[in-house]
Coordinates of C-alpha atoms in Angstrom, one line a residue:
M722 CA -27.4 5.4 1.6
T723 CA -30.1 3.2 3.1
D724 CA -28.3 -0.1 3.2
K725 CA -28.9 -1.6 6.7
Y726 CA -25.3 -2.7 7.0
Y727 CA -24.0 0.9 6.7
N728 CA -26.7 2.5 8.8
N729 CA -26.0 0.2 11.8
L730 CA -22.2 0.8 11.8
P731 CA -20.5 3.5 13.9
S732 CA -19.6 6.6 11.8
P733 CA -17.1 7.2 10.4
C734 CA -16.1 3.7 9.7
W735 CA -13.8 1.7 7.3
L736 CA -15.5 -1.5 6.2
L737 CA -13.5 -4.3 4.8
E738 CA -15.5 -6.7 2.7
E739 CA -13.9 -10.0 3.1
E740 CA -15.5 -11.5 -0.1
K741 CA -13.9 -8.8 -2.2
L742 CA -10.5 -9.3 -0.5
L743 CA -10.7 -13.0 -1.3
E744 CA -11.3 -12.2 -5.0
N745 CA -8.1 -10.2 -5.1
L746 CA -6.2 -12.9 -3.3
K747 CA -7.4 -15.5 -5.8
T748 CA -6.1 -13.4 -8.7
I749 CA -2.7 -13.1 -6.9
S750 CA -2.7 -16.8 -6.2
H751 CA -3.2 -17.5 -9.9
I752 CA -0.2 -15.3 -10.7
K753 CA 1.9 -17.1 -8.1
E754 CA 1.0 -20.6 -9.4
Q755 CA 1.5 -19.8 -13.1
S756 CA 4.6 -17.7 -12.8
G757 CA 6.5 -19.3 -9.9
A758 CA 6.9 -15.8 -8.3
K759 CA 6.6 -15.2 -4.6
V760 CA 4.3 -12.4 -3.5
L761 CA 4.6 -10.3 -0.3
L762 CA 2.1 -7.9 1.3
A763 CA 3.4 -4.4 1.3
L764 CA 2.4 -3.1 4.7
K765 CA 2.9 0.5 3.7
G766 CA -0.2 0.2 1.6
Y767 CA -2.4 -2.2 3.6
A768 CA -1.8 -3.2 7.2
L769 CA -5.3 -4.2 8.5
W770 CA -3.8 -7.0 10.6
K771 CA -7.1 -8.3 11.8
S772 CA -7.6 -9.6 8.2
F773 CA -4.2 -11.4 8.1
D774 CA -5.8 -14.7 8.8
T775 CA -7.7 -14.4 5.6
I776 CA -4.6 -13.2 3.6
R777 CA -1.9 -15.5 5.0
P778 CA -2.8 -18.7 3.0
Y779 CA -2.4 -16.8 -0.3
L780 CA 0.8 -14.9 0.2
D781 CA 4.4 -15.7 1.2
G782 CA 4.9 -13.0 3.8
C783 CA 5.2 -9.2 4.2
C784 CA 7.6 -6.5 3.2
A785 CA 8.3 -3.8 5.8
S786 CA 9.7 -0.3 5.5
G787 CA 11.3 -0.3 9.0
L788 CA 11.3 -1.8 12.5
H789 CA 7.6 -1.3 13.3
E790 CA 6.3 -2.8 10.1
A791 CA 8.8 -5.6 10.5
K792 CA 7.5 -6.3 14.0
L793 CA 3.9 -6.3 12.8
A794 CA 4.8 -8.7 10.0
A795 CA 6.6 -11.1 12.4
E796 CA 4.0 -10.9 15.1
A797 CA 0.7 -10.9 13.1
F798 CA 1.5 -12.5 9.8
G799 CA 4.2 -15.0 10.7
K800 CA 5.7 -15.9 7.3
E801 CA 8.6 -14.3 5.4
V802 CA 9.6 -10.8 6.6
H803 CA 11.5 -8.6 4.0
T804 CA 12.7 -5.3 5.4
Y805 CA 13.9 -2.3 3.4
S806 CA 14.6 1.2 4.7
P807 CA 16.1 4.2 3.0
A808 CA 18.4 4.4 6.1
Y809 CA 18.6 2.2 9.1
K810 CA 19.4 3.4 12.6
D811 CA 22.1 1.9 14.9
E812 CA 19.6 1.1 17.7
E813 CA 17.2 -0.8 15.4
I814 CA 19.6 -3.1 13.6
E815 CA 19.7 -5.9 16.1
E816 CA 15.9 -6.3 16.2
I817 CA 15.4 -5.9 12.5
A818 CA 18.1 -8.4 11.7
T819 CA 16.7 -10.9 14.2
I820 CA 13.1 -11.0 12.8
S821 CA 13.8 -10.5 9.1
H822 CA 14.4 -13.1 6.4
H823 CA 15.6 -10.6 3.8
M824 CA 17.2 -7.2 4.7
V825 CA 17.6 -4.8 1.8
F826 CA 19.9 -1.8 2.0
N827 CA 19.5 1.5 0.1
S828 CA 23.1 2.3 -0.6
P829 CA 26.6 0.7 -0.6
A830 CA 27.4 2.9 2.4
Q831 CA 24.5 1.5 4.4
F832 CA 25.4 -2.0 3.3
N833 CA 29.0 -1.6 4.4
R834 CA 27.9 0.0 7.7
Y835 CA 25.4 -2.7 8.8
A836 CA 25.5 -5.9 6.6
K837 CA 28.2 -7.7 8.5
E838 CA 26.6 -6.9 11.9
A839 CA 23.2 -8.0 10.7
K840 CA 24.6 -11.3 9.3
K841 CA 26.4 -12.0 12.6
I842 CA 23.1 -11.4 14.5
N843 CA 21.2 -13.7 12.1
P844 CA 23.4 -15.9 9.9
A845 CA 20.3 -17.0 7.9
L846 CA 19.6 -13.5 6.8
S847 CA 19.6 -12.9 3.1
L848 CA 21.2 -9.5 2.1
G849 CA 20.1 -7.3 -0.7
L850 CA 20.6 -3.9 -2.3
R851 CA 18.0 -1.6 -3.7
V852 CA 19.0 -0.3 -7.1
N853 CA 17.6 2.5 -9.2
P854 CA 17.0 1.6 -12.9
E855 CA 16.7 5.4 -13.6
Y856 CA 13.5 4.8 -15.5
S857 CA 9.9 5.0 -14.4
A858 CA 6.5 5.9 -16.0
S859 CA 5.1 6.9 -12.6
P860 CA 2.0 9.1 -13.2
K861 CA 2.9 11.5 -10.4
E862 CA 6.4 12.8 -9.5
I863 CA 5.7 12.5 -5.8
Y864 CA 5.4 8.8 -6.3
N865 CA 8.3 8.4 -8.7
P866 CA 11.2 6.6 -6.9
C867 CA 13.3 6.9 -10.1
G868 CA 12.9 10.6 -10.6
L869 CA 15.6 13.2 -10.8
Y870 CA 17.7 13.4 -7.7
S871 CA 15.9 10.5 -6.1
R872 CA 17.3 9.3 -2.8
L873 CA 15.8 5.8 -3.3
G874 CA 18.1 3.1 -4.6
T875 CA 21.6 2.9 -5.9
T876 CA 22.3 4.0 -9.5
L877 CA 24.6 2.1 -11.7
E878 CA 27.2 4.9 -11.4
N879 CA 27.2 4.4 -7.6
F880 CA 27.1 0.6 -7.6
D881 CA 30.0 -1.0 -5.6
E882 CA 31.1 -4.3 -7.1
S883 CA 33.0 -5.1 -3.9
L884 CA 29.6 -5.9 -2.4
L885 CA 28.9 -8.8 -4.8
P886 CA 30.4 -11.6 -2.7
E887 CA 27.9 -10.8 0.1
L888 CA 24.9 -9.8 -2.0
D889 CA 22.1 -12.3 -2.4
G890 CA 19.6 -10.1 -4.3
L891 CA 18.7 -6.9 -6.0
H892 CA 15.5 -4.9 -5.3
F893 CA 14.0 -2.2 -7.5
H894 CA 10.7 -0.3 -7.2
A895 CA 9.6 1.9 -10.1
L896 CA 5.9 1.6 -10.5
C897 CA 2.8 3.3 -9.2
E898 CA -0.7 1.9 -10.0
Q899 CA 0.6 0.7 -13.3
D900 CA 0.0 -2.2 -15.7
S901 CA 2.4 -4.9 -16.8
D902 CA 3.5 -3.0 -19.9
A903 CA 5.1 -0.4 -17.6
L904 CA 6.9 -3.3 -15.8
E905 CA 8.1 -4.5 -19.1
A906 CA 9.8 -1.1 -19.8
V907 CA 11.3 -1.0 -16.3
L908 CA 12.7 -4.5 -16.7
K909 CA 14.3 -3.5 -20.0
N910 CA 16.1 -0.6 -18.3
F911 CA 17.0 -2.7 -15.2
E912 CA 18.5 -5.4 -17.3
E913 CA 20.4 -3.0 -19.5
K914 CA 22.0 -1.4 -16.4
F915 CA 22.4 -4.3 -14.0
G916 CA 22.2 -7.3 -16.2
A917 CA 25.8 -8.3 -15.6
Y918 CA 25.1 -8.7 -11.9
I919 CA 21.7 -10.5 -12.1
P920 CA 23.1 -14.0 -12.7
K921 CA 25.2 -13.7 -9.5
M922 CA 22.0 -13.2 -7.5
K923 CA 19.7 -15.7 -5.7
W924 CA 16.6 -13.4 -6.0
I925 CA 15.3 -10.2 -7.6
N926 CA 12.6 -8.2 -6.0
F927 CA 10.4 -6.4 -8.6
G928 CA 9.0 -4.1 -5.8
G929 CA 5.4 -2.8 -5.8
G930 CA 3.1 -0.6 -7.7
H931 CA 1.8 -3.5 -9.8
H932 CA -2.0 -2.8 -10.2
I933 CA -2.7 -6.6 -10.4
T934 CA -6.3 -6.6 -9.2
R935 CA -7.5 -3.6 -11.2
K936 CA -10.0 -4.4 -13.9
G937 CA -8.2 -4.6 -17.3
Y938 CA -4.8 -5.3 -15.8
D939 CA -2.9 -7.7 -18.2
V940 CA -2.3 -10.6 -15.7
E941 CA -1.1 -13.0 -18.4
K942 CA 1.5 -10.6 -19.6
L943 CA 2.8 -10.2 -16.0
I944 CA 3.0 -14.0 -15.8
D945 CA 4.9 -14.2 -19.0
L946 CA 7.3 -11.5 -18.0
I947 CA 8.1 -13.2 -14.7
K948 CA 8.5 -16.7 -16.3
S949 CA 10.8 -15.3 -19.0
F950 CA 12.9 -13.5 -16.4
K951 CA 13.2 -16.5 -14.2
E952 CA 14.2 -18.7 -17.2
R953 CA 16.9 -16.1 -18.3
Y954 CA 18.5 -15.8 -15.0
S955 CA 17.5 -18.8 -12.8
V956 CA 16.6 -16.5 -9.8
E957 CA 13.7 -16.3 -7.4
V958 CA 11.3 -13.4 -8.2
Y959 CA 9.4 -11.4 -5.6
L960 CA 6.5 -9.0 -6.0
E961 CA 5.4 -6.6 -3.3
P962 CA 1.8 -5.4 -4.0
G963 CA 0.1 -3.4 -1.2
E964 CA -2.6 -1.4 -2.9
A965 CA -3.5 -4.4 -5.1
I966 CA -4.3 -6.4 -2.0
G967 CA -6.8 -3.9 -0.7
W968 CA -8.0 -2.6 -4.1
E969 CA -11.8 -2.1 -4.1
T970 CA -12.3 -4.2 -1.0
G971 CA -14.4 -1.7 1.0
P972 CA -15.5 1.8 1.6
L973 CA -15.2 4.6 4.2
I974 CA -18.7 5.4 5.6
A975 CA -19.4 8.8 6.8
T976 CA -22.4 10.8 8.0
V977 CA -23.8 14.3 7.1
L978 CA -23.6 16.5 10.2
D979 CA -24.8 19.8 8.7
I980 CA -25.6 21.5 5.4
V981 CA -24.7 25.1 4.8
H982 CA -24.9 27.4 1.8
N983 CA -22.3 29.8 0.5
G984 CA -22.7 30.1 -3.2
I985 CA -23.1 26.3 -3.3
D986 CA -24.7 23.8 -0.9
I987 CA -22.0 22.3 1.4
A988 CA -22.5 19.1 3.3
I989 CA -20.2 18.8 6.4
L990 CA -19.3 15.2 7.2
D991 CA -17.9 13.5 10.3
T992 CA -14.9 12.4 8.3
S993 CA -11.9 14.3 6.8
A994 CA -10.0 14.2 3.5
E995 CA -7.0 15.6 5.3
A996 CA -7.0 13.2 8.2
H997 CA -8.7 10.1 6.9
M998 CA -8.2 10.1 3.1
P999 CA -4.9 12.0 2.7
D1000 CA -4.0 10.4 -0.6
T1001 CA -7.0 12.1 -2.2
I1002 CA -5.2 15.4 -1.4
I1003 CA -1.6 14.2 -1.9
M1004 CA -2.0 12.2 -5.2
P1005 CA -4.4 14.0 -5.8
Y1006 CA -7.5 12.0 -6.9
R1007 CA -11.2 12.3 -6.6
A1008 CA -12.8 9.5 -4.4
E1009 CA -15.9 7.9 -5.8
V1010 CA -19.0 8.3 -3.8
R1011 CA -21.7 5.7 -4.1
D1012 CA -24.8 6.8 -6.0
A1013 CA -23.3 10.2 -6.8
G1014 CA -22.2 11.8 -10.0
E1015 CA -20.2 14.8 -11.1
A1016 CA -21.3 18.3 -10.1
G1017 CA -24.5 19.1 -12.1
E1018 CA -24.9 15.6 -13.4
K1019 CA -27.7 14.8 -11.1
A1020 CA -30.4 17.1 -9.6
Y1021 CA -28.8 18.1 -6.4
T1022 CA -25.1 19.2 -6.1
Y1023 CA -23.1 19.5 -2.9
R1024 CA -19.6 20.2 -1.9
L1025 CA -18.6 17.5 0.6
G1026 CA -16.3 18.9 3.3
G1027 CA -14.5 17.5 6.3
N1028 CA -15.2 18.3 10.0
T1029 CA -11.9 20.1 10.6
C1030 CA -10.9 23.7 10.5
L1031 CA -8.7 23.3 7.5
A1032 CA -10.2 25.4 4.7
G1033 CA -9.0 22.9 2.1
D1034 CA -10.4 19.8 3.8
I1035 CA -12.7 19.2 0.8
M1036 CA -13.6 15.9 -0.8
G1037 CA -15.0 17.5 -3.9
D1038 CA -18.3 18.5 -5.6
Y1039 CA -20.8 15.6 -6.1
S1040 CA -24.4 15.4 -7.3
F1041 CA -27.2 13.2 -6.0
D1042 CA -30.7 12.2 -7.2
K1043 CA -32.3 13.4 -3.9
P1044 CA -31.4 16.2 -1.5
L1045 CA -29.0 15.2 1.2
Q1046 CA -30.3 15.3 4.8
I1047 CA -28.6 15.6 8.1
G1048 CA -27.9 12.1 9.3
D1049 CA -27.6 10.6 5.8
R1050 CA -24.7 8.2 5.2
V1051 CA -22.2 9.0 2.5
I1052 CA -20.1 6.1 1.2
F1053 CA -16.6 6.8 -0.2
E1054 CA -15.7 3.8 -2.4
D1055 CA -12.3 1.9 -2.3
Q1056 CA -10.8 3.3 0.9
M1057 CA -9.1 0.3 2.3
H1058 CA -5.6 1.0 1.0
Y1059 CA -3.4 4.0 1.8
T1060 CA -6.0 5.3 4.2
M1061 CA -5.8 3.9 7.7
V1062 CA -2.0 3.5 7.3
K1063 CA -1.8 7.3 6.8
A1064 CA -4.7 8.5 8.9
T1065 CA -4.1 11.1 11.6
T1066 CA -6.0 12.7 14.5
F1067 CA -5.4 16.2 13.1
N1068 CA -7.7 18.7 14.8
G1069 CA -8.6 16.1 17.4
I1070 CA -10.9 14.5 14.9
R1071 CA -11.7 10.9 15.8
L1072 CA -10.2 8.1 13.7
P1073 CA -12.8 6.0 11.8
S1074 CA -13.8 2.7 13.4
I1075 CA -12.7 -0.4 11.6
A1076 CA -15.1 -3.2 10.7
I1077 CA -15.0 -6.4 8.7
K1078 CA -17.9 -7.8 6.8
R1079 CA -17.3 -11.6 6.7
V1080 CA -18.2 -13.9 3.8
D1081 CA -21.2 -15.2 5.7
G1082 CA -22.6 -11.6 5.9
S1083 CA -21.9 -11.0 9.5
I1084 CA -20.1 -7.7 10.5
E1085 CA -17.5 -7.4 13.2
V1086 CA -16.4 -4.0 14.5
V1087 CA -12.8 -4.8 15.2
R1088 CA -11.6 -1.4 16.5
E1089 CA -13.1 1.8 17.7
F1090 CA -11.1 4.9 18.5
G1091 CA -11.5 7.6 21.1
Y1092 CA -10.0 10.4 23.1
E1093 CA -7.1 8.3 24.6
D1094 CA -5.9 7.5 21.1
F1095 CA -5.6 11.2 20.4
K1096 CA -4.1 12.1 23.7
N1097 CA -1.5 9.3 24.1
R1098 CA 0.2 10.0 20.8
L1099 CA 1.0 13.6 21.7
S1100 CA 2.9 13.2 25.0

């Protein structure tokens, strides 16, 4: 809480540490080189485009979930753009088809509605269909795209073989923060259901959720799975990590504004779990706080709360070696993925600033937010 880098930054602030980002990218580059797979940045998980100059040499492009992400990929990244949406809109097809290299449809109905038009707009466009292998070991049902009654992807029962002459590839997504053994099980089910169609394809997209850069992830097993699949079917293989790109690449830095007592000491911070770290509530998971322990583990325990009027805007109970003081910095670890892409201005709370700590140790504040950012999104 006394590090000069953190004390000199605006608060709250996301801080990307470029050196840690490069470590992740080197791991992914190794996988690319050894497996022959192509790797895309999933913008839904990480879209800090001021860091794209660092990322671009290591990856093959971006995958987008709709028009706006596709435009960001085309404008700021400038390599392959792969777009998938659960359902496209008439007024967006022309622009999406124009800027995309791959366009993946969620259902045969969507394919039949838009594929010919998209191909006419961009004859070089490669067309795909998302399929549902109806198997997943996703740790949370909210993140399980293959769960009961899922709207995401086409099941084998609903697969339309009349699409095959126009289909270049199949896409599946069934993982969430999982290791390569989970991918192995998904591939088994995918091949059992859709194996007859795979040899007719040019590419297969393995989707995201691969926790490639997490300590203990079996990278060599992933490489072997990809190589074996490519040898069996002679197809291009794509991966779409988002969280793995930004995994453990930087914190969210906040400041203690007040300390109150109501059966427990409560520190009110200038950030918000609800607005700035929504995945901690949705997943849910407990964010790690630097130099803190579980409640009661260290001498001084506090409930950390957000600066909104939502009663449940609570980060959790943490203990510290020394008493917290108003003005102290509190550092939430690993907050670069699925944070700024989901952050809101709920309650009018200001969005955290965004800063990048470069490899040479210099820090650049690349964006600060204010009242106009809150006002202009409302009308």
